[in-house]
């Protein structure tokens, strides 16, 4: 784990912040479809659309610290279609551009009614697609411990729960929570949160079991994984608390504070799970 | 294109690591990484029979490996920038330092532990088959340095015809993954790549 912290922290931060940014519009889109927000809340929510964009920017800045020569980054599209990393970055940029367009048009006040709902849904879908491509970046046949659908599933789980929490913070800050709670928003977001926590925790532990069964000439998966149990348990505890925050925010609490605490807990949960993931790299060879 | 590759003779190698050091010396590498690694694979046990006699199946052997300039190079496949590429003439896999961002994706994916990202240089580095020397008609420095003549380099079809053999040797991965251009003459104790009876015993030296 020490090695992962020393070498992979920028990537762990990227794969933490990016899903949280990518999932925020799932909550926003659901709120727009389910609820007629007051004009005041709706305007404020439009202004807050920049929040996931800022989180996304922070994610990309963190990723840049991973690179030795970020100035050559213009070349990253050279591998589109072939390199899972190029695909991931393109998916992130597509998501970012759609999100930026939404923010700018929403700010002009011209985004209303069905068009606004549809646009928010497009942002949400682009975010989910980005989350999928983040997970697929690790599906490399020569890395036996990473080449599993559990990785994209875990990232999608982080996106649903972490992003859902960020969206809830935005809606609550805009003052729309009391209204939203009276509609199907509450039930649908609870389902999203349950799915999110199930995927986050389920895939992380299923991955742990999988890695425990890998033995190569170089690495004993069982020894490696057992050294990480305490980190995975800490990550799970943070995720469960974050889930509890989301339930409280959806069922009862109007103030954004509780969902905000949930976002912070989820950041901790994902960063720890991601560092443990990087520590569990086992090659088919050396 | 004439694909080039390496030949390694496990019946000659003593595990002295001169190849590894000559390479490091030639390219002035820091002590934190090598282009060529000599992997030591060992295992087996001692067994006392009912009559008191002792038998053993203990074994150890070495495998000297650099980049294998693979036909199905995973490093080339995953590289987002196209910096990691195959030379059109020799089939040697090289890094274009003007394109590389130092993301380390090639490092993660290579199952031979061949590339390294040198953060001081700002890009991925690895064996280029001593391209410059070979184009002057010389042999790669590792080949020339080996005192037991355990290494050879050249057009891989010629090496395969002359020496026979493949790269299906533990602790290397199955050659199916990347189709390495490496011919290994096995020693009596050599095990296939799917062998589970031994371990990489000089792990801290080579990983
Ligand atoms: S040995 Fe590794 S670095 Fe060299 S070509 Fe094969 S996959 Fe790429
Ligand atoms: S470190 Fe350089 S050569 Fe390796 S995958 Fe990244 S861009 Fe390609």
Short mmCIF file of C-alpha atoms and ligand atoms in Angstrom, two decimals:
data_model
loop_
_atom_site.label_atom_id
_atom_site.label_comp_id
_atom_site.label_asym_id
_atom_site.label_seq_id
_atom_site.Cartn_x
_atom_site.Cartn_y
_atom_site.Cartn_z
CA UNK A 1 0.00 0.00 0.00
CA UNK A 2 2.90 2.40 0.81
CA UNK A 3 4.15 1.99 -2.75
CA UNK A 4 0.69 2.70 -4.17
CA UNK A 5 0.40 5.84 -2.03
CA UNK A 6 3.84 7.01 -3.15
CA UNK A 7 3.31 6.40 -6.85
CA UNK A 8 -0.40 6.32 -7.65
CA UNK A 9 -1.93 9.07 -5.51
CA UNK A 10 -2.57 11.40 -8.48
CA UNK A 11 -4.37 8.60 -10.36
CA UNK A 12 -6.30 7.61 -7.23
CA UNK A 13 -7.48 11.21 -6.92
CA UNK A 14 -8.41 11.32 -10.60
CA UNK A 15 -10.42 8.12 -10.38
CA UNK A 16 -12.11 9.45 -7.24
CA UNK A 17 -13.05 12.96 -8.32
CA UNK A 18 -13.96 12.07 -11.91
CA UNK A 19 -16.76 9.60 -10.94
CA UNK A 20 -18.12 12.05 -8.36
CA UNK A 21 -18.27 14.74 -11.04
CA UNK A 22 -19.66 12.30 -13.60
CA UNK A 23 -22.55 11.21 -11.38
CA UNK A 24 -23.82 14.58 -10.13
CA UNK A 25 -26.12 15.09 -13.10
CA UNK A 26 -27.84 11.78 -12.48
CA UNK A 27 -29.39 13.46 -9.44
CA UNK A 28 -29.99 16.74 -11.28
CA UNK A 29 -31.67 15.02 -14.22
CA UNK A 30 -33.88 12.95 -11.91
CA UNK A 31 -34.83 16.10 -9.98
CA UNK A 32 -35.70 17.97 -13.18
CA UNK A 33 -37.82 15.11 -14.49
CA UNK A 34 -39.62 14.48 -11.18
CA UNK A 35 -40.03 17.93 -9.71
CA UNK A 36 -41.25 21.38 -10.73
CA UNK A 37 -38.63 23.36 -8.80
CA UNK A 38 -39.51 26.93 -7.79
CA UNK A 39 -38.02 29.59 -10.05
CA UNK A 40 -35.61 30.67 -7.36
CA UNK A 41 -34.36 27.14 -6.70
CA UNK A 42 -34.17 26.42 -10.40
CA UNK A 43 -32.05 29.55 -11.08
CA UNK A 44 -29.70 28.78 -8.22
CA UNK A 45 -29.36 25.18 -9.38
CA UNK A 46 -28.40 26.45 -12.84
CA UNK A 47 -25.59 28.48 -11.29
CA UNK A 48 -24.45 25.48 -9.26
CA UNK A 49 -24.09 23.40 -12.44
CA UNK A 50 -20.50 24.60 -12.48
CA UNK A 51 -19.71 22.58 -9.35
CA UNK A 52 -19.26 19.21 -11.12
CA UNK A 53 -17.21 21.02 -13.76
CA UNK A 54 -14.85 22.32 -11.09
CA UNK A 55 -14.60 18.81 -9.61
CA UNK A 56 -13.84 17.43 -13.09
CA UNK A 57 -11.15 20.07 -13.61
CA UNK A 58 -9.61 19.13 -10.25
CA UNK A 59 -9.64 15.46 -11.36
CA UNK A 60 -7.79 16.25 -14.59
CA UNK A 61 -5.28 18.48 -12.77
CA UNK A 62 -4.57 15.59 -10.37
CA UNK A 63 -4.08 13.26 -13.35
CA UNK A 64 -1.54 15.65 -14.85
CA UNK A 65 0.64 15.17 -11.78
CA UNK A 66 0.88 11.51 -12.72
CA UNK A 67 2.51 12.30 -16.05
CA UNK A 68 6.22 12.89 -16.52
CA UNK A 69 5.76 15.19 -19.50
CA UNK A 70 2.25 16.69 -19.39
CA UNK A 71 3.30 19.11 -22.14
CA UNK A 72 3.12 16.25 -24.63
CA UNK A 73 -0.48 15.57 -23.60
CA UNK A 74 -1.78 16.80 -26.94
CA UNK A 75 -0.70 13.40 -28.31
CA UNK A 76 -3.09 11.39 -26.13
CA UNK A 77 -5.64 10.98 -28.89
CA UNK A 78 -3.09 9.16 -31.04
CA UNK A 79 -4.37 5.87 -29.64
CA UNK A 80 -8.13 6.38 -30.01
CA UNK A 81 -9.90 3.05 -30.42
CA UNK A 82 -6.68 1.13 -29.74
CA UNK A 83 -5.61 2.48 -26.35
CA UNK A 84 -8.12 2.26 -23.48
CA UNK A 85 -6.40 5.33 -22.01
CA UNK A 86 -7.09 7.46 -25.09
CA UNK A 87 -10.71 6.28 -25.02
CA UNK A 88 -11.02 7.19 -21.35
CA UNK A 89 -9.63 10.69 -21.85
CA UNK A 90 -11.85 11.31 -24.87
CA UNK A 91 -14.91 10.16 -22.89
CA UNK A 92 -13.89 12.58 -20.13
CA UNK A 93 -13.47 15.46 -22.52
CA UNK A 94 -16.79 14.74 -24.27
CA UNK A 95 -18.48 14.69 -20.87
CA UNK A 96 -16.71 17.92 -19.85
CA UNK A 97 -17.69 19.72 -23.05
CA UNK A 98 -21.36 18.69 -22.79
CA UNK A 99 -21.38 19.71 -19.12
CA UNK A 100 -19.76 23.06 -19.94
CA UNK A 101 -22.34 23.67 -22.69
CA UNK A 102 -25.13 22.92 -20.22
CA UNK A 103 -23.67 25.29 -17.62
CA UNK A 104 -23.22 28.15 -20.09
CA UNK A 105 -26.65 27.81 -21.72
CA UNK A 106 -28.33 27.39 -18.32
CA UNK A 107 -26.68 30.60 -17.12
CA UNK A 108 -28.17 32.57 -20.02
CA UNK A 109 -31.57 31.53 -18.65
CA UNK A 110 -32.59 30.06 -22.00
CA UNK A 111 -32.63 26.47 -20.87
CA UNK A 112 -36.16 25.54 -19.82
CA UNK A 113 -38.84 22.88 -19.94
CA UNK A 114 -38.41 19.68 -21.89
CA UNK A 115 -35.17 20.82 -23.54
CA UNK A 116 -33.56 21.37 -20.17
CA UNK A 117 -34.68 17.94 -18.93
CA UNK A 118 -33.37 16.25 -22.06
CA UNK A 119 -30.05 18.15 -21.87
CA UNK A 120 -29.57 17.19 -18.21
CA UNK A 121 -30.28 13.56 -19.13
CA UNK A 122 -27.64 13.75 -21.88
CA UNK A 123 -25.10 15.10 -19.36
CA UNK A 124 -25.99 12.25 -16.99
CA UNK A 125 -25.58 9.61 -19.70
CA UNK A 126 -22.26 11.14 -20.85
CA UNK A 127 -21.13 11.00 -17.21
CA UNK A 128 -22.06 7.32 -16.90
CA UNK A 129 -20.27 6.55 -20.15
CA UNK A 130 -17.16 8.35 -18.83
CA UNK A 131 -17.35 6.28 -15.62
CA UNK A 132 -17.50 3.09 -17.68
CA UNK A 133 -14.44 4.11 -19.74
CA UNK A 134 -12.49 4.99 -16.57
CA UNK A 135 -13.04 1.42 -15.37
CA UNK A 136 -12.26 -0.10 -18.77
CA UNK A 137 -8.86 1.64 -18.82
CA UNK A 138 -7.67 -1.12 -16.50
CA UNK A 139 -8.97 -4.03 -18.56
CA UNK A 140 -5.55 -5.08 -19.86
CA UNK A 141 -5.19 -8.81 -20.68
CA UNK A 142 -1.62 -8.94 -19.31
CA UNK A 143 -2.70 -7.69 -15.86
CA UNK A 144 -4.58 -10.69 -14.56
CA UNK A 145 -5.78 -8.97 -11.37
CA UNK A 146 -7.33 -5.98 -13.18
CA UNK A 147 -8.79 -7.61 -16.25
CA UNK A 148 -12.29 -8.03 -14.81
CA UNK A 149 -15.68 -6.30 -15.21
CA UNK A 150 -15.58 -5.74 -11.44
CA UNK A 151 -13.43 -2.65 -12.04
CA UNK A 152 -15.88 -0.70 -14.28
CA UNK A 153 -18.69 -1.91 -12.00
CA UNK A 154 -16.96 -0.46 -8.95
CA UNK A 155 -16.37 2.88 -10.71
CA UNK A 156 -20.04 2.98 -11.75
CA UNK A 157 -20.96 2.30 -8.11
CA UNK A 158 -18.75 5.22 -6.97
CA UNK A 159 -20.40 7.38 -9.63
CA UNK A 160 -23.94 6.55 -8.54
CA UNK A 161 -23.34 7.06 -4.82
CA UNK A 162 -20.64 9.76 -4.83
CA UNK A 163 -22.13 11.66 -7.76
CA UNK A 164 -25.63 11.24 -6.35
CA UNK A 165 -24.42 12.84 -3.14
CA UNK A 166 -22.83 15.76 -4.97
CA UNK A 167 -26.08 16.29 -6.92
CA UNK A 168 -28.02 16.19 -3.65
CA UNK A 169 -25.71 18.85 -2.18
CA UNK A 170 -26.42 21.04 -5.21
CA UNK A 171 -30.20 20.58 -5.02
CA UNK A 172 -30.24 21.17 -1.26
CA UNK A 173 -28.04 24.27 -1.61
CA UNK A 174 -30.42 25.59 -4.25
CA UNK A 175 -33.20 25.14 -1.68
CA UNK A 176 -35.02 22.53 -3.72
CA UNK A 177 -34.80 19.57 -1.37
CA UNK A 178 -38.15 20.07 0.40
CA UNK A 179 -39.96 20.23 -2.93
CA UNK A 180 -38.03 17.37 -4.49
CA UNK A 181 -38.67 15.12 -1.53
CA UNK A 182 -42.44 15.29 -2.13
CA UNK A 183 -42.04 13.74 -5.57
CA UNK A 184 -40.74 10.48 -7.01
CA UNK A 185 -37.23 12.06 -6.81
CA UNK A 186 -36.89 10.65 -3.31
CA UNK A 187 -37.69 7.04 -4.22
CA UNK A 188 -35.67 7.04 -7.45
CA UNK A 189 -32.63 8.58 -5.76
CA UNK A 190 -32.88 6.06 -2.94
CA UNK A 191 -32.77 3.30 -5.54
CA UNK A 192 -29.73 4.97 -7.14
CA UNK A 193 -28.04 5.19 -3.74
CA UNK A 194 -28.76 1.52 -2.95
CA UNK A 195 -27.43 0.48 -6.34
CA UNK A 196 -24.40 2.73 -5.77
CA UNK A 197 -23.49 1.30 -2.38
CA UNK A 198 -24.15 -2.28 -3.52
CA UNK A 199 -21.88 -1.89 -6.56
CA UNK A 200 -19.18 0.06 -4.68
CA UNK A 201 -18.84 -2.35 -1.79
CA UNK A 202 -19.82 -5.52 -3.67
CA UNK A 203 -17.30 -5.11 -6.47
CA UNK A 204 -14.50 -4.02 -4.18
CA UNK A 205 -14.87 -7.12 -2.01
CA UNK A 206 -15.50 -9.45 -4.95
CA UNK A 207 -12.25 -8.09 -6.41
CA UNK A 208 -10.52 -8.79 -3.10
CA UNK A 209 -11.70 -12.42 -3.25
CA UNK A 210 -10.60 -12.71 -6.87
CA UNK A 211 -7.10 -11.33 -6.15
CA UNK A 212 -6.77 -13.63 -3.13
CA UNK A 213 -7.02 -16.59 -5.51
CA UNK A 214 -4.20 -15.49 -7.85
CA UNK A 215 -0.78 -17.04 -7.34
CA UNK A 216 2.12 -16.34 -9.70
CA UNK A 217 5.86 -16.94 -9.55
CA UNK A 218 6.26 -13.34 -8.41
CA UNK A 219 3.22 -12.47 -6.33
CA UNK A 220 1.05 -14.33 -3.86
CA UNK A 221 -2.38 -12.79 -4.29
CA UNK A 222 -3.60 -14.09 -0.94
CA UNK A 223 -0.70 -12.49 0.96
CA UNK A 224 -1.10 -9.26 -1.00
CA UNK A 225 -4.85 -9.04 -0.50
CA UNK A 226 -4.79 -9.94 3.19
CA UNK A 227 -2.42 -7.02 3.80
CA UNK A 228 -5.07 -4.72 2.33
CA UNK A 229 -8.10 -5.92 4.30
CA UNK A 230 -7.89 -3.13 6.84
CA UNK A 231 -7.87 -0.48 4.08
CA UNK A 232 -10.80 -2.09 2.29
CA UNK A 233 -12.70 -2.26 5.59
CA UNK A 234 -12.01 1.45 6.21
CA UNK A 235 -13.20 2.26 2.70
CA UNK A 236 -16.37 0.23 3.24
CA UNK A 237 -17.06 1.98 6.56
CA UNK A 238 -16.74 5.41 4.89
CA UNK A 239 -19.01 4.31 2.01
CA UNK A 240 -21.67 3.00 4.40
CA UNK A 241 -21.61 6.27 6.36
CA UNK A 242 -21.82 8.21 3.08
CA UNK A 243 -24.83 6.10 2.12
CA UNK A 244 -26.43 6.90 5.49
CA UNK A 245 -25.86 10.62 4.82
CA UNK A 246 -27.57 10.28 1.44
CA UNK A 247 -30.55 8.50 3.03
CA UNK A 248 -30.84 11.23 5.68
CA UNK A 249 -30.65 13.96 3.03
CA UNK A 250 -33.24 12.29 0.83
CA UNK A 251 -35.66 11.38 3.62
CA UNK A 252 -35.40 14.22 6.08
CA UNK A 253 -32.69 16.86 6.18
CA UNK A 254 -33.18 19.99 4.04
CA UNK A 255 -29.77 21.53 4.73
CA UNK A 256 -26.97 20.55 2.30
CA UNK A 257 -24.56 19.93 5.20
CA UNK A 258 -25.38 16.25 5.66
CA UNK A 259 -25.00 15.43 1.96
CA UNK A 260 -21.79 17.45 1.93
CA UNK A 261 -20.42 15.30 4.74
CA UNK A 262 -21.52 12.35 2.61
CA UNK A 263 -19.44 13.64 -0.33
CA UNK A 264 -16.37 14.00 1.90
CA UNK A 265 -16.87 10.48 3.26
CA UNK A 266 -17.30 9.13 -0.25
CA UNK A 267 -14.09 10.84 -1.39
CA UNK A 268 -12.30 9.06 1.47
CA UNK A 269 -13.99 5.75 0.62
CA UNK A 270 -13.05 5.91 -3.05
CA UNK A 271 -9.48 7.17 -2.58
CA UNK A 272 -8.72 4.30 -0.17
CA UNK A 273 -10.39 1.71 -2.42
CA UNK A 274 -8.52 3.03 -5.44
CA UNK A 275 -5.14 2.98 -3.71
CA UNK A 276 -5.82 -0.61 -2.63
CA UNK A 277 -6.77 -1.37 -6.23
CA UNK A 278 -3.42 -0.03 -7.53
CA UNK A 279 -1.64 -2.06 -4.86
CA UNK A 280 -3.37 -5.19 -6.24
CA UNK A 281 -1.65 -5.13 -9.63
CA UNK A 282 -0.57 -8.61 -10.65
CA UNK A 283 0.90 -9.28 -14.08
CA UNK A 284 0.49 -12.53 -16.00
CA UNK A 285 4.27 -12.53 -16.02
CA UNK A 286 6.77 -10.25 -14.34
CA UNK B 1 10.30 -5.58 -42.48
CA UNK B 2 12.81 -8.03 -41.06
CA UNK B 3 11.74 -8.67 -37.50
CA UNK B 4 14.71 -8.80 -35.13
CA UNK B 5 14.87 -10.53 -31.78
CA UNK B 6 17.04 -12.21 -29.15
CA UNK B 7 18.28 -15.73 -28.54
CA UNK B 8 19.15 -16.90 -25.03
CA UNK B 9 20.87 -20.15 -24.11
CA UNK B 10 19.92 -21.32 -20.61
CA UNK B 11 22.43 -24.17 -20.82
CA UNK B 12 25.30 -21.69 -21.02
CA UNK B 13 24.16 -18.88 -18.71
CA UNK B 14 25.68 -18.84 -15.22
CA UNK B 15 23.52 -15.98 -13.97
CA UNK B 16 26.50 -13.64 -13.67
CA UNK B 17 24.51 -10.59 -14.88
CA UNK B 18 27.33 -9.16 -16.99
CA UNK B 19 24.79 -8.54 -19.79
CA UNK B 20 22.64 -6.51 -17.44
CA UNK B 21 25.54 -4.41 -16.19
CA UNK B 22 27.17 -3.89 -19.58
CA UNK B 23 23.85 -2.52 -20.81
CA UNK B 24 23.49 -0.23 -17.79
CA UNK B 25 27.03 0.97 -18.33
CA UNK B 26 26.62 1.56 -22.05
CA UNK B 27 23.46 3.63 -21.55
CA UNK B 28 24.58 5.22 -18.29
CA UNK B 29 21.45 4.03 -16.48
CA UNK B 30 20.77 5.03 -12.88
CA UNK B 31 20.81 2.25 -10.29
CA UNK B 32 17.02 2.33 -9.97
CA UNK B 33 16.26 0.34 -13.13
CA UNK B 34 17.69 -1.96 -15.81
CA UNK B 35 16.89 -2.52 -19.46
CA UNK B 36 17.87 -6.18 -19.16
CA UNK B 37 17.00 -8.42 -16.24
CA UNK B 38 18.40 -11.78 -15.23
CA UNK B 39 15.54 -13.63 -13.56
CA UNK B 40 16.37 -16.43 -11.15
CA UNK B 41 13.70 -19.11 -10.86
CA UNK B 42 14.02 -21.77 -8.20
CA UNK B 43 12.03 -24.38 -6.32
CA UNK B 44 11.85 -28.01 -5.33
CA UNK B 45 12.54 -29.81 -2.10
CA UNK B 46 14.48 -32.55 -0.26
CA UNK B 47 12.82 -35.82 0.60
CA UNK B 48 14.03 -38.41 3.13
CA UNK B 49 13.04 -41.94 2.09
CA UNK B 50 12.15 -44.81 4.46
CA UNK B 51 15.65 -46.29 4.05
CA UNK B 52 17.24 -43.02 5.19
CA UNK B 53 18.48 -41.94 1.77
CA UNK B 54 17.79 -38.38 0.69
CA UNK B 55 16.64 -37.29 -2.74
CA UNK B 56 16.02 -33.83 -4.11
CA UNK B 57 14.18 -32.20 -6.96
CA UNK B 58 15.57 -28.75 -6.04
CA UNK B 59 16.34 -26.60 -9.05
CA UNK B 60 17.44 -23.14 -10.04
CA UNK B 61 18.00 -21.58 -13.44
CA UNK B 62 18.34 -18.12 -14.94
CA UNK B 63 16.66 -16.30 -17.80
CA UNK B 64 18.18 -13.12 -19.21
CA UNK B 65 15.48 -10.98 -20.80
CA UNK B 66 15.19 -7.43 -22.07
CA UNK B 67 12.43 -6.12 -24.30
CA UNK B 68 11.38 -8.86 -26.72
CA UNK B 69 10.14 -6.47 -29.40
CA UNK B 70 6.95 -8.53 -29.42
CA UNK B 71 4.78 -9.14 -32.49
CA UNK B 72 1.66 -8.48 -30.46
CA UNK B 73 3.22 -5.85 -28.18
CA UNK B 74 0.79 -4.89 -25.46
CA UNK B 75 2.89 -1.78 -24.71
CA UNK B 76 2.29 -0.53 -28.25
CA UNK B 77 -1.38 -1.39 -28.09
CA UNK B 78 -2.13 0.48 -24.88
CA UNK B 79 0.14 3.50 -25.43
CA UNK B 80 -2.21 6.48 -25.80
CA UNK B 81 0.21 8.69 -27.69
CA UNK B 82 1.72 6.30 -30.22
CA UNK B 83 5.13 7.03 -28.63
CA UNK B 84 5.67 3.30 -28.17
CA UNK B 85 5.92 2.02 -31.72
CA UNK B 86 7.45 -0.65 -33.90
CA UNK B 87 10.24 0.35 -36.23
CA UNK B 88 9.13 -0.38 -39.79
CA UNK B 89 12.47 -1.89 -40.83
CA UNK B 90 13.64 -3.97 -37.88
CA UNK B 91 10.44 -4.56 -35.92
CA UNK B 92 12.24 -3.15 -32.87
CA UNK B 93 9.82 -1.57 -30.40
CA UNK B 94 11.01 1.92 -29.52
CA UNK B 95 9.87 5.01 -27.61
CA UNK B 96 9.47 8.33 -29.40
CA UNK B 97 10.46 10.67 -26.58
CA UNK B 98 8.90 13.64 -28.37
CA UNK B 99 5.47 12.03 -28.09
CA UNK B 100 5.65 10.19 -24.75
CA UNK B 101 3.80 11.72 -21.79
CA UNK B 102 5.30 9.34 -19.25
CA UNK B 103 1.94 7.91 -18.23
CA UNK B 104 3.44 4.51 -17.45
CA UNK B 105 0.74 2.55 -19.23
CA UNK B 106 3.35 0.58 -21.19
CA UNK B 107 5.15 -0.20 -17.93
CA UNK B 108 2.01 -1.57 -16.32
CA UNK B 109 1.03 -3.67 -19.28
CA UNK B 110 4.37 -5.25 -20.24
CA UNK B 111 4.54 -8.75 -18.69
CA UNK B 112 8.35 -8.81 -19.12
CA UNK B 113 8.96 -5.76 -16.94
CA UNK B 114 10.86 -4.19 -19.84
CA UNK B 115 9.97 -0.46 -19.90
CA UNK B 116 10.40 2.06 -17.08
CA UNK B 117 9.26 5.65 -16.90
CA UNK B 118 12.34 7.71 -16.08
CA UNK B 119 10.78 10.79 -14.50
CA UNK B 120 14.03 12.72 -14.76
CA UNK B 121 14.16 12.12 -18.50
CA UNK B 122 10.39 12.67 -18.69
CA UNK B 123 9.54 9.62 -20.76
CA UNK B 124 9.45 5.85 -20.95
CA UNK B 125 12.80 4.14 -21.56
CA UNK B 126 13.75 0.59 -22.54
CA UNK B 127 15.95 -1.64 -24.68
CA UNK B 128 15.97 -0.61 -28.32
CA UNK B 129 18.06 -3.59 -29.40
CA UNK B 130 21.10 -1.25 -29.44
CA UNK B 131 19.68 0.24 -32.62
CA UNK B 132 22.63 2.57 -33.13
CA UNK B 133 25.25 -0.16 -32.68
CA UNK B 134 23.37 -2.64 -34.84
CA UNK B 135 23.06 -0.14 -37.69
CA UNK B 136 26.87 0.17 -37.56
CA UNK B 137 27.08 -3.60 -38.04
CA UNK B 138 27.89 -4.35 -34.40
CA UNK B 139 26.08 -6.61 -31.95
CA UNK B 140 24.07 -5.29 -29.00
CA UNK B 141 26.32 -4.64 -26.01
CA UNK B 142 24.72 -7.42 -23.88
CA UNK B 143 25.46 -9.98 -26.61
CA UNK B 144 29.09 -8.90 -26.86
CA UNK B 145 29.59 -8.72 -23.10
CA UNK B 146 28.36 -12.24 -22.29
CA UNK B 147 31.42 -14.34 -21.49
CA UNK B 148 29.63 -17.65 -22.05
CA UNK B 149 28.11 -16.63 -25.41
CA UNK B 150 24.61 -17.22 -24.08
CA UNK B 151 23.03 -14.35 -26.02
CA UNK B 152 22.54 -13.67 -29.69
CA UNK B 153 20.63 -11.05 -31.65
CA UNK B 154 19.49 -10.88 -35.24
CA UNK B 155 16.64 -11.53 -37.67
CA UNK B 156 14.32 -13.71 -35.63
CA UNK B 157 13.54 -16.15 -38.44
CA UNK B 158 17.25 -16.96 -38.74
CA UNK B 159 17.57 -17.41 -34.97
CA UNK B 160 14.51 -19.66 -34.89
CA UNK B 161 15.85 -21.78 -37.75
CA UNK B 162 19.29 -22.12 -36.22
CA UNK B 163 18.40 -22.69 -32.58
CA UNK B 164 14.78 -23.85 -32.48
CA UNK B 165 12.93 -23.20 -29.20
CA UNK B 166 10.40 -20.68 -27.96
CA UNK B 167 9.93 -18.40 -24.96
CA UNK B 168 7.68 -20.72 -22.99
CA UNK B 169 9.80 -20.70 -19.82
CA UNK B 170 8.86 -19.82 -16.21
CA UNK B 171 8.83 -17.20 -14.75
CA UNK B 172 8.11 -15.57 -18.10
CA UNK B 173 4.44 -15.34 -19.10
CA UNK B 174 2.98 -17.62 -21.73
CA UNK B 175 4.24 -16.35 -25.12
CA UNK B 176 0.59 -16.26 -26.22
CA UNK B 177 0.09 -12.88 -24.54
CA UNK B 178 2.48 -10.74 -26.57
CA UNK B 179 4.21 -13.11 -29.02
CA UNK B 180 7.77 -12.19 -28.00
CA UNK B 181 10.63 -12.38 -30.47
CA UNK B 182 12.72 -14.46 -28.13
CA UNK B 183 14.18 -17.93 -28.70
CA UNK B 184 15.25 -19.78 -25.57
CA UNK B 185 17.38 -22.89 -25.50
CA UNK B 186 16.11 -24.60 -22.37
CA UNK B 187 18.27 -26.28 -19.75
CA UNK B 188 17.38 -29.62 -18.14
CA UNK B 189 15.59 -27.91 -15.29
CA UNK B 190 13.67 -25.38 -17.40
CA UNK B 191 9.95 -25.33 -16.65
CA UNK B 192 7.10 -24.20 -18.87
CA UNK B 193 5.62 -20.75 -18.21
CA UNK B 194 2.55 -22.21 -16.51
CA UNK B 195 4.74 -23.95 -13.91
CA UNK B 196 3.72 -23.39 -10.28
CA UNK B 197 6.52 -25.31 -8.56
CA UNK B 198 9.01 -22.45 -8.23
CA UNK B 199 9.30 -18.78 -7.35
CA UNK B 200 11.20 -15.80 -8.65
CA UNK B 201 13.96 -15.90 -6.08
CA UNK B 202 15.71 -12.62 -6.89
CA UNK B 203 12.50 -10.60 -6.91
CA UNK B 204 13.93 -7.56 -5.13
CA UNK B 205 16.78 -7.38 -7.59
CA UNK B 206 14.72 -7.38 -10.77
CA UNK B 207 11.24 -6.03 -10.03
S1 LIG C 1 8.66 -7.06 -24.03
FE1 LIG C 1 7.20 -5.61 -23.15
S2 LIG C 1 7.98 -3.60 -23.77
FE2 LIG C 1 8.97 -5.10 -25.11
S3 LIG C 1 7.62 -5.18 -26.92
FE3 LIG C 1 6.98 -6.84 -25.54
S4 LIG C 1 5.32 -5.91 -24.38
FE4 LIG C 1 6.45 -4.22 -25.29
S1 LIG C 2 4.73 6.17 -20.85
FE1 LIG C 2 5.00 6.97 -22.95
S2 LIG C 2 5.42 5.16 -24.21
FE2 LIG C 2 4.55 4.43 -22.27
S3 LIG C 2 2.32 4.28 -22.66
FE3 LIG C 2 2.66 6.32 -21.78
S4 LIG C 2 2.92 7.65 -23.56
FE4 LIG C 2 3.20 5.54 -24.30
#
